[in-house]
Amino acid sequence: MSCTVNHRDGYVPGIEIRTDLALEAREEVQKQTVGEIAGVDAENISEDGVNVNRVHIRNQEGSLKLGKPVGRYITLEAPGIKEKDVKVEDKLSVVLSRELQQLTGLHQNHQLSVMVVGLGNWNVTPDSLGPKVVEDLLVTRHVFELKQPQEQGMFSEGFRSVSAFSPGVMGLTGIETGEIIQSLVSRVEPDLVIAIDALAAHRLERLHTTVQITDTGVIPGSGVQNSRLGINRETLGVPVVAMGIPMVVEASTIAGEAMDALVNAFQKEGSSGGTSMAGTIKNFDWNQKRQMINEVLKPYNGEKLMVTPKEIDAFVDNISQVVAGGLNTALHPKMSETEGGKYLQ
Amino acid sequence: MSCTVNHRDGYVPGIEIRTDLALEAREEVQKQTVGEIAGVDAENISEDGVNVNRVHIRNQEGSLKLGKPVGRYITLEAPGIKEKDVKVEDKLSVVLSRELQQLTGLHQNHQLSVMVVGLGNWNVTPDSLGPKVVEDLLVTRHVFELKQPQEQGMFSEGFRSVSAFSPGVMGLTGIETGEIIQSLVSRVEPDLVIAIDALAAHRLERLHTTVQITDTGVIPGSGVQNSRLGINRETLGVPVVAMGIPMVVEASTIAGEAMDALVNAFQKEGSSGGTSMAGTIKNFDWNQKRQMINEVLKPYNGEKLMVTPKEIDAFVDNISQVVAGGLNTALHPKMSETEGGKYLQ
Amino acid sequence: MSCTVNHRDGYVPGIEIRTDLALEAREEVQKQTVGEIAGVDAENISEDGVNVNRVHIRNQEGSLKLGKPVGRYITLEAPGIKEKDVKVEDKLSVVLSRELQQLTGLHQNHQLSVMVVGLGNWNVTPDSLGPKVVEDLLVTRHVFELKQPQEQGMFSEGFRSVSAFSPGVMGLTGIETGEIIQSLVSRVEPDLVIAIDALAAHRLERLHTTVQITDTGVIPGSGVQNSRLGINRETLGVPVVAMGIPMVVEASTIAGEAMDALVNAFQKEGSSGGTSMAGTIKNFDWNQKRQMINEVLKPYNGEKLMVTPKEIDAFVDNISQVVAGGLNTALHPKMSETEGGKYLQ
Amino acid sequence: MSCTVNHRDGYVPGIEIRTDLALEAREEVQKQTVGEIAGVDAENISEDGVNVNRVHIRNQEGSLKLGKPVGRYITLEAPGIKEKDVKVEDKLSVVLSRELQQLTGLHQNHQLSVMVVGLGNWNVTPDSLGPKVVEDLLVTRHVFELKQPQEQGMFSEGFRSVSAFSPGVMGLTGIETGEIIQSLVSRVEPDLVIAIDALAAHRLERLHTTVQITDTGVIPGSGVQNSRLGINRETLGVPVVAMGIPMVVEASTIAGEAMDALVNAFQKEGSSGGTSMAGTIKNFDWNQKRQMINEVLKPYNGEKLMVTPKEIDAFVDNISQVVAGGLNTALHPKMSETEGGKYLQ
């Protein structure tokens, strides 16, 4: 049996919700499901202001249901980060470091070399997360490449070979992002690739407060439809972990939510009222809804319009430092967790 | 009779539409008005890809209807600017320069000194328009202040005394924007103040393509409610012209539009259907709508969430250069219109 | 007797050395002085990687000798800061906070309101220190201005009323920096002004590693000679503390140092050699030297050419965070010293 | 015969002058040569404020003399660019476009695909030229790669397939710049590579006013000595043209110039004076000079200290737009020369 799951555009099948978070996809599907969702495991732990949620899509059945590839998705939620609470920032950095190590086995093998890829367009504020994280990393590969071990100095122990770069987006380079990454991975031959990306969420409360870590890789956003190349184990030949943070909610999500709120209100009133009302609402379907949303969001097409808080520039700077701090300590055992964040601010 | 028009928050009274553009306020009110709106004149001219719209709110009656202060509002629309059409950019710059001169009489008196104020927060991309325009202006006051005329050199003729600064926002300075401007105007004593600001529009097609010029001044956005000081002739003692460009549509506008689209669709079906439907919709009122929108836009309050195209960073850079070019040629007769834009890019 | 000390251009009289640091002026004058310099006290303490040097110019005599106004100059040297040593950063922040409090009495009076002024041009990397520090401050005045004390919330205790702004430079605004500050001080009426500025040093090792705190205020750099207005108690009517960090060495300093090195070498050889050599070198004077330097630095005039390390952009970012951290904890008793730096990164 | 020319560090052999410009190397060598320099041709044309200088190093002999690889070097000098003279900017852009086309044959073959590489570190102002030029290019390769020609739209005619990217520097990526470029060239297979880079000049008047175009490629700056990979035909397998602009003079150059000025002054006096003076100066050699310079420039090593005008941030922005404009029109026949510069500002 061959089944084609179109994971590309982040839509959850059947319920027409656009999200890059497996956590949200599961939430929405669960609402409409009696009992557990087949093929999908989930667990939730809370520690000191950081909520750790693990969704495991075990097979094709679960993948089809949630509209996401088979694999593990760890989501860290830290609402306190929005208030610039230093304690929550530190905790998130520590948890992120630990979860990343457990998912990849980094802590068990200090010889594994890593390449970090910062996806996204540095000229577009909400899309600049990946490049910003990369700028704050402790990069060491060039020191390890030195012929004489004595020149490697302080890096010889407690540090790992790490390379990093930001491939930009196709509109800036004329080259598909996946092609650039494939070329460099073939040349540099890292043991693991970690890709950092900005995501779109379904729920506003997830903006700038949530980190998703997954071993399924990532498919770079918006581009020429039929040629986008995934950044994953299949295309790169090495394990790929993607870390993403929701930076926008699409304008079409907000428009859809507003419509749903209205329909709910009418349904309540309608149920106590006449029958023709119920009939009208029953006839209202997803195609109509999507058409109306497109109408409202003309002259831009819906995908290019985003909803963000006004403070987004500050949020991107802040969260990218927290993520870089967590990454630095996960990669380099020598860097204590507190110093990971401070090292290259 | 004393009537208090609350112009502060940009809402058009009665129809609950949030816009800083007099053009849009008039459009929406006109839809619901038979004949002309009392107290409001309007005219429209089209020239080479730039549409020039003049709304004159003549009296208190018109002011109450549109929810904007009495005065003149000139709106330039140039949709081609979004495609970076160089000819449209040049045309818009020329028209802007001419309209500004006509509104202020600048071209008739080369001795008038001008202070340009760039409102907004330079750290918030859509709010950085004012500061960016100020950075591209040809500033000359300090040369004119020199004791010896021979040192003034090339500036002695064909140039005007121009000062410029960006007061920031209260959250950055701890000082109300209006206070900073008042202090500096008292000291520098310009003959005219021109304030540049980013606006919120009601219609998405107006984003980054529209310039409003008005002799009514401006009230700086978001802040502590009961103390915001207007930037206008009353508070500063000299004429104040405000130039603004819509950079965002508020998320609540999009949510409201989506609801309206849905209600319209139901009304069509409902009219051919039963009676209870019509009744339900009739009962649906603005308070309910606003409440639902607030619900949808939680956990952010609606005013802080904005809708922008992803390319906003590039749009701000582009339009601020066009505006600075138009301003430079309007202020300094010696600067040819083409060179105005190029001068300080 | 009336004597006019020209402190403006930072030259140490007699020995033609250009520095904004009282520490360096004293060093150089001391070299040529037998015993202590009259009217100048100096002491030096070292603590955990930070050297604290206090120069007190007690009277006009000392002022004339060092070419700096009468007053106290505290200089903190922390060479480790260049290696991004987190411990040195934290220590420097703590010492800076303490010294600032002792110089101003801030710690003894929590009601004193403060205005921080970030001098310099944000578009010129080495000159952007002041504006960058201001961006990272915790600004509170607008909260204290609220009518109802209950709205002041968390700020009611342990925080001080602080306002802050960056006046830019005359070439950007057309207004003299001193005029802008005078206007705002009259309006806001702070009890103390703290001005942050980038300095020029004489010695390369002082770049990015040294902080000077002085109660003499500051005279904003380069500008129209005969109109520059000092930022000090005389002009503002309230105490003014200036904090500055050397960001450049002037190119003319390097050229002069190179010549001196050569002359020294010749003198050694010359002394063992003939007599005409000694004569030649004896005849070589400061005027000749300055003329040669100007010749070498043509086509730029010497003051506009600066020497900086390539990494200056990173150094400015780093040191401005350290300074902002120290300032925040000095100003707001509630902010622990560690959190001062982290608060607004 | 095998001879090893060490071109890496830009030193002109024998006379110890550090410059990346073949024009300056020839100037200095010519001063000390009777007649023409063997193996080196030079010609000079002046047109409307732009001076065009062509140096052709024809063979190994010339290469050894000038310390530069065999090949053609075209240098455009436009002093007026420093005054932001729009006419000079336009002229420079036009001449640059024409010279680039003639050197590469681009204008004769519209099918040649091109990859533009922006060398340098975007975080270091004077080193950010390459990345800034790349940001302003019209990139088209991804449109040409589309399967269906009708989707290529406006690009089908008058435009060329162009890709572009900025590889960063080894300290940011952990990967040698040459390796990144080799990987991408193998993948993208362009017919020509154009590398943009910031240079070091010997003479201050060349800063920000001069463009060097050469068919010899480039060796990326500072890095681990024995592994730097050239960006040229040998390493990439396709023709490589390098375009560079002097952004800094090294501090050691200024120090050396100052010493030379002093020695010259002494020699004049010395010649009329005694004999021991002449002897002393005769004994003064390059090794001593270099040692003194190093002493003066401690605690930084000389290569990392640079001399720049204060306005360097503005100069980089301006010149990168001019270069991008010239490149765009050279690459895409459809872009008129005036619009080339404006297209993507």
Tab-separated table of C-alpha atoms in Angstrom, chain B residues 17-292:
chain	number	residue	atom	x	y	z
B	17	ILE	CA	-14.184	50.673	11.880
B	18	ARG	CA	-10.615	51.328	12.931
B	19	THR	CA	-8.622	53.469	10.495
B	20	ASP	CA	-6.258	56.426	10.605
B	21	LEU	CA	-7.171	57.400	7.036
B	22	ALA	CA	-9.853	60.053	6.556
B	23	LEU	CA	-10.297	58.607	3.058
B	24	GLU	CA	-11.377	55.252	4.478
B	25	ALA	CA	-13.545	56.785	7.180
B	26	ARG	CA	-15.377	58.729	4.463
B	27	GLU	CA	-15.680	55.657	2.226
B	28	GLU	CA	-17.334	53.637	4.965
B	29	VAL	CA	-19.634	56.402	6.162
B	30	GLN	CA	-20.594	57.207	2.565
B	31	LYS	CA	-21.772	53.605	2.075
B	32	GLN	CA	-24.411	54.199	4.704
B	33	THR	CA	-25.343	57.732	3.711
B	34	VAL	CA	-27.836	58.948	1.110
B	35	GLY	CA	-26.321	61.886	-0.776
B	36	GLU	CA	-23.213	63.716	0.348
B	37	ILE	CA	-22.031	63.602	3.975
B	38	ALA	CA	-22.821	66.941	5.572
B	39	GLY	CA	-19.719	68.947	6.455
B	40	VAL	CA	-17.403	66.843	4.311
B	41	ASP	CA	-16.106	67.658	0.823
B	42	ALA	CA	-14.193	65.199	-1.306
B	43	GLU	CA	-12.516	65.186	-4.686
B	44	ASN	CA	-10.385	62.766	-6.607
B	45	ILE	CA	-7.805	63.168	-9.379
B	46	SER	CA	-5.731	60.513	-11.081
B	47	GLU	CA	-2.320	61.176	-12.586
B	48	ASP	CA	0.146	58.615	-14.021
B	49	GLY	CA	-0.417	55.832	-11.552
B	50	VAL	CA	-0.932	58.067	-8.525
B	51	ASN	CA	-4.433	58.752	-7.271
B	52	VAL	CA	-4.869	62.040	-5.391
B	53	ASN	CA	-7.826	62.178	-3.030
B	54	ARG	CA	-8.736	65.291	-1.049
B	55	VAL	CA	-11.136	65.106	1.869
B	56	HIS	CA	-12.022	68.362	3.588
B	57	ILE	CA	-13.794	68.046	6.923
B	58	ARG	CA	-15.278	71.509	7.095
B	59	ASN	CA	-16.960	71.589	10.464
B	60	GLN	CA	-17.837	69.834	13.701
B	61	GLU	CA	-20.676	67.951	12.021
B	62	GLY	CA	-18.343	66.362	9.523
B	63	SER	CA	-15.802	65.747	12.243
B	64	LEU	CA	-18.320	63.839	14.340
B	65	LYS	CA	-19.410	61.774	11.355
B	66	LEU	CA	-15.923	60.656	10.325
B	67	GLY	CA	-14.355	60.605	13.771
B	68	LYS	CA	-11.476	62.820	12.620
B	69	PRO	CA	-10.593	66.453	13.473
B	70	VAL	CA	-11.700	69.329	11.233
B	71	GLY	CA	-9.137	69.976	8.504
B	72	ARG	CA	-7.753	68.930	5.149
B	73	TYR	CA	-6.661	65.380	4.334
B	74	ILE	CA	-4.839	64.604	1.115
B	75	THR	CA	-4.378	60.953	0.341
B	76	LEU	CA	-2.024	59.711	-2.371
B	77	GLU	CA	-2.530	56.150	-3.545
B	78	ALA	CA	0.129	54.462	-5.682
B	79	PRO	CA	-0.472	50.700	-5.857
B	80	GLY	CA	2.481	50.353	-8.263
B	81	ILE	CA	4.892	51.166	-5.450
B	82	LYS	CA	4.511	47.638	-4.147
B	83	GLU	CA	6.127	46.286	-7.322
B	84	LYS	CA	9.052	48.684	-6.874
B	85	ASP	CA	8.122	50.411	-10.142
B	86	VAL	CA	10.736	53.168	-10.367
B	87	LYS	CA	8.456	55.418	-12.433
B	88	VAL	CA	5.661	55.214	-9.876
B	89	GLU	CA	8.151	55.886	-7.079
B	90	ASP	CA	9.406	59.002	-8.835
B	91	LYS	CA	5.864	60.178	-9.609
B	92	LEU	CA	4.708	59.649	-6.033
B	93	SER	CA	7.697	61.597	-4.762
B	94	VAL	CA	6.887	64.499	-7.106
B	95	VAL	CA	3.186	64.578	-6.267
B	96	LEU	CA	3.910	64.340	-2.547
B	97	SER	CA	6.315	67.267	-2.795
B	98	ARG	CA	3.775	69.387	-4.678
B	99	GLU	CA	0.831	68.596	-2.403
B	100	LEU	CA	2.892	69.290	0.695
B	101	GLN	CA	3.978	72.656	-0.720
B	102	GLN	CA	0.416	73.611	-1.588
B	103	LEU	CA	-0.953	72.647	1.802
B	104	THR	CA	1.743	74.582	3.657
B	105	GLY	CA	2.693	77.438	1.326
B	106	LEU	CA	6.319	76.327	1.608
B	107	HIS	CA	6.981	77.115	-2.065
B	108	GLN	CA	5.919	80.726	-1.579
B	109	ASN	CA	8.190	81.477	1.343
B	110	HIS	CA	11.735	80.191	1.296
B	111	GLN	CA	12.466	81.771	4.657
B	112	LEU	CA	10.062	79.500	6.583
B	113	SER	CA	12.096	77.250	8.845
B	114	VAL	CA	10.871	73.689	9.319
B	115	MET	CA	11.275	71.014	11.967
B	116	VAL	CA	10.568	67.430	10.901
B	117	VAL	CA	9.622	64.972	13.637
B	118	GLY	CA	9.856	61.230	13.014
B	119	LEU	CA	7.326	59.598	15.321
B	120	GLY	CA	7.423	55.937	16.273
B	121	ASN	CA	9.659	53.240	17.669
B	122	TRP	CA	12.750	52.437	15.596
B	123	ASN	CA	12.925	48.970	17.140
B	124	VAL	CA	9.507	47.943	15.826
B	125	THR	CA	9.679	47.440	12.082
B	126	PRO	CA	6.243	48.763	11.051
B	127	ASP	CA	6.594	51.643	13.500
B	128	SER	CA	10.032	52.708	12.275
B	129	LEU	CA	8.843	54.725	9.277
B	130	GLY	CA	9.149	58.144	10.932
B	131	PRO	CA	12.687	57.654	12.261
B	132	LYS	CA	13.781	56.195	8.905
B	133	VAL	CA	12.475	59.184	6.935
B	134	VAL	CA	14.260	61.539	9.323
B	135	GLU	CA	17.554	59.706	8.717
B	136	ASP	CA	17.312	60.422	4.980
B	137	LEU	CA	16.575	64.147	5.205
B	138	LEU	CA	18.919	66.960	4.265
B	139	VAL	CA	19.266	68.786	7.581
B	140	THR	CA	20.601	72.369	7.391
B	141	ARG	CA	19.647	74.405	10.445
B	142	HIS	CA	23.097	74.150	12.016
B	143	VAL	CA	24.676	75.609	8.891
B	144	PHE	CA	22.276	78.561	8.879
B	145	GLU	CA	23.007	79.165	12.572
B	146	LEU	CA	26.661	79.869	11.837
B	147	LYS	CA	27.597	83.406	12.646
B	148	GLN	CA	29.455	84.197	9.443
B	149	PRO	CA	27.345	83.992	6.271
B	150	GLN	CA	30.374	83.072	4.152
B	151	GLU	CA	30.685	79.790	6.079
B	152	GLN	CA	27.170	78.846	5.099
B	153	GLY	CA	28.550	78.212	1.623
B	154	MET	CA	26.361	76.358	-0.800
B	155	PHE	CA	23.426	76.493	1.575
B	156	SER	CA	22.934	80.243	1.440
B	157	GLU	CA	20.542	80.027	-1.500
B	158	GLY	CA	17.997	77.476	-2.596
B	159	PHE	CA	18.040	75.741	0.750
B	160	ARG	CA	15.871	76.223	3.786
B	161	SER	CA	16.653	75.898	7.486
B	162	VAL	CA	15.546	72.367	8.392
B	163	SER	CA	15.987	70.538	11.678
B	164	ALA	CA	14.833	66.987	12.354
B	165	PHE	CA	14.704	64.428	15.120
B	166	SER	CA	12.972	61.300	16.334
B	167	PRO	CA	11.601	61.504	19.884
B	168	GLY	CA	11.155	57.748	20.310
B	169	VAL	CA	8.241	56.403	22.307
B	170	MET	CA	7.370	56.731	25.972
B	171	GLY	CA	8.345	53.136	26.717
B	172	LEU	CA	11.893	53.888	25.574
B	173	THR	CA	12.352	57.347	27.090
B	174	GLY	CA	9.996	57.564	30.048
B	175	ILE	CA	8.931	60.929	28.648
B	176	GLU	CA	5.724	61.585	26.770
B	177	THR	CA	6.435	62.162	23.077
B	178	GLY	CA	4.392	65.366	23.083
B	179	GLU	CA	6.470	66.778	25.928
B	180	ILE	CA	9.725	66.164	24.075
B	181	ILE	CA	8.400	67.860	20.962
B	182	GLN	CA	7.018	70.828	22.888
B	183	SER	CA	10.378	71.367	24.605
B	184	LEU	CA	12.305	71.331	21.366
B	185	VAL	CA	9.828	73.480	19.462
B	186	SER	CA	10.058	76.133	22.209
B	187	ARG	CA	13.820	76.097	21.891
B	188	VAL	CA	14.282	75.836	18.119
B	189	GLU	CA	11.225	77.943	17.191
B	190	PRO	CA	10.519	76.577	13.724
B	191	ASP	CA	7.802	78.184	11.578
B	192	LEU	CA	6.294	74.817	10.685
B	193	VAL	CA	6.408	71.300	12.097
B	194	ILE	CA	6.042	68.237	9.858
B	195	ALA	CA	5.377	65.000	11.738
B	196	ILE	CA	5.926	61.635	10.029
B	197	ASP	CA	4.109	58.602	11.398
B	198	ALA	CA	3.077	55.037	10.637
B	199	LEU	CA	-0.686	54.546	10.443
B	200	ALA	CA	-3.194	51.722	10.722
B	201	ALA	CA	-5.486	51.194	7.749
B	202	HIS	CA	-8.789	49.413	7.406
B	203	ARG	CA	-8.170	47.933	3.965
B	204	LEU	CA	-5.216	45.680	3.212
B	205	GLU	CA	-4.702	47.186	-0.247
B	206	ARG	CA	-3.760	50.505	1.366
B	207	LEU	CA	-0.721	49.040	3.173
B	208	HIS	CA	2.571	50.551	1.983
B	209	THR	CA	0.933	52.171	-1.053
B	210	THR	CA	-0.791	55.204	0.433
B	211	VAL	CA	0.359	58.520	1.919
B	212	GLN	CA	-1.934	60.778	3.929
B	213	ILE	CA	-1.000	64.447	4.381
B	214	THR	CA	-3.099	66.494	6.774
B	215	ASP	CA	-2.978	69.892	8.459
B	216	THR	CA	-4.658	68.527	11.587
B	217	GLY	CA	-1.537	67.144	13.226
B	218	VAL	CA	-1.410	63.820	14.980
B	219	ILE	CA	-1.923	62.171	18.357
B	220	PRO	CA	0.907	59.724	19.077
B	221	GLY	CA	-0.281	56.155	19.387
B	222	SER	CA	-0.486	53.722	22.238
B	223	GLY	CA	0.280	55.139	25.615
B	224	VAL	CA	-1.132	56.021	28.965
B	225	GLN	CA	-4.714	56.860	28.085
B	226	ASN	CA	-5.451	60.071	29.847
B	227	SER	CA	-2.299	61.990	29.243
B	228	ARG	CA	-1.508	61.739	25.564
B	229	LEU	CA	-0.627	65.123	24.199
B	230	GLY	CA	-1.517	65.940	20.596
B	231	ILE	CA	1.103	67.151	18.146
B	232	ASN	CA	-0.823	70.029	16.593
B	233	ARG	CA	-1.164	73.794	16.318
B	234	GLU	CA	-2.907	74.022	19.689
B	235	THR	CA	-0.174	72.261	21.621
B	236	LEU	CA	2.863	73.531	19.697
B	237	GLY	CA	1.837	77.066	18.735
B	238	VAL	CA	2.900	76.651	15.109
B	239	PRO	CA	1.212	74.972	12.130
B	240	VAL	CA	1.668	71.199	12.130
B	241	VAL	CA	1.367	68.982	9.074
B	242	ALA	CA	1.258	65.236	9.578
B	243	MET	CA	2.336	62.774	6.898
B	244	GLY	CA	1.432	59.170	7.487
B	245	ILE	CA	1.618	55.833	5.723
B	246	PRO	CA	-0.483	52.790	6.643
B	247	MET	CA	1.941	50.086	7.732
B	248	VAL	CA	-0.425	47.690	9.509
B	249	VAL	CA	-4.009	46.556	9.633
B	250	GLU	CA	-5.011	45.585	13.123
B	251	ALA	CA	-5.756	41.916	13.667
B	252	SER	CA	-9.167	42.895	15.021
B	253	THR	CA	-9.999	44.483	11.665
B	254	ILE	CA	-9.296	41.218	9.858
B	255	ALA	CA	-11.338	39.261	12.389
B	256	GLY	CA	-14.220	41.687	12.011
B	257	GLU	CA	-14.083	41.547	8.231
B	258	ALA	CA	-14.221	37.768	8.323
B	259	MET	CA	-17.318	37.902	10.510
B	260	ASP	CA	-18.965	40.406	8.229
B	261	ALA	CA	-18.304	38.191	5.213
B	262	LEU	CA	-19.959	35.308	7.016
B	263	VAL	CA	-22.960	37.366	8.086
B	264	ASN	CA	-23.408	38.578	4.530
B	265	ALA	CA	-23.371	35.013	3.253
B	266	PHE	CA	-25.913	33.908	5.845
B	267	GLN	CA	-28.138	36.855	5.110
B	268	LYS	CA	-28.304	35.920	1.445
B	269	GLU	CA	-29.222	32.335	2.233
B	270	GLY	CA	-31.401	33.404	5.136
B	271	SER	CA	-33.477	35.786	3.074
B	272	SER	CA	-34.509	32.950	0.779
B	273	GLY	CA	-34.874	30.667	3.776
B	274	GLY	CA	-36.789	30.955	6.998
B	275	THR	CA	-37.592	33.848	9.276
B	276	SER	CA	-35.821	32.835	12.461
B	277	MET	CA	-32.476	33.189	10.637
B	278	ALA	CA	-33.165	36.801	9.773
B	279	GLY	CA	-34.137	37.346	13.368
B	280	THR	CA	-30.956	35.861	14.730
B	281	ILE	CA	-28.769	37.963	12.524
B	282	LYS	CA	-30.709	41.083	13.282
B	283	ASN	CA	-30.029	40.548	16.939
B	284	PHE	CA	-26.319	40.203	16.326
B	285	ASP	CA	-24.840	43.552	17.315
B	286	TRP	CA	-21.516	45.390	17.535
B	287	ASN	CA	-21.040	44.638	21.176
B	288	GLN	CA	-21.320	40.926	20.598
B	289	LYS	CA	-18.972	41.171	17.633
B	290	ARG	CA	-16.356	43.084	19.544
B	291	GLN	CA	-16.573	40.611	22.405
B	292	MET	CA	-16.054	37.675	20.072
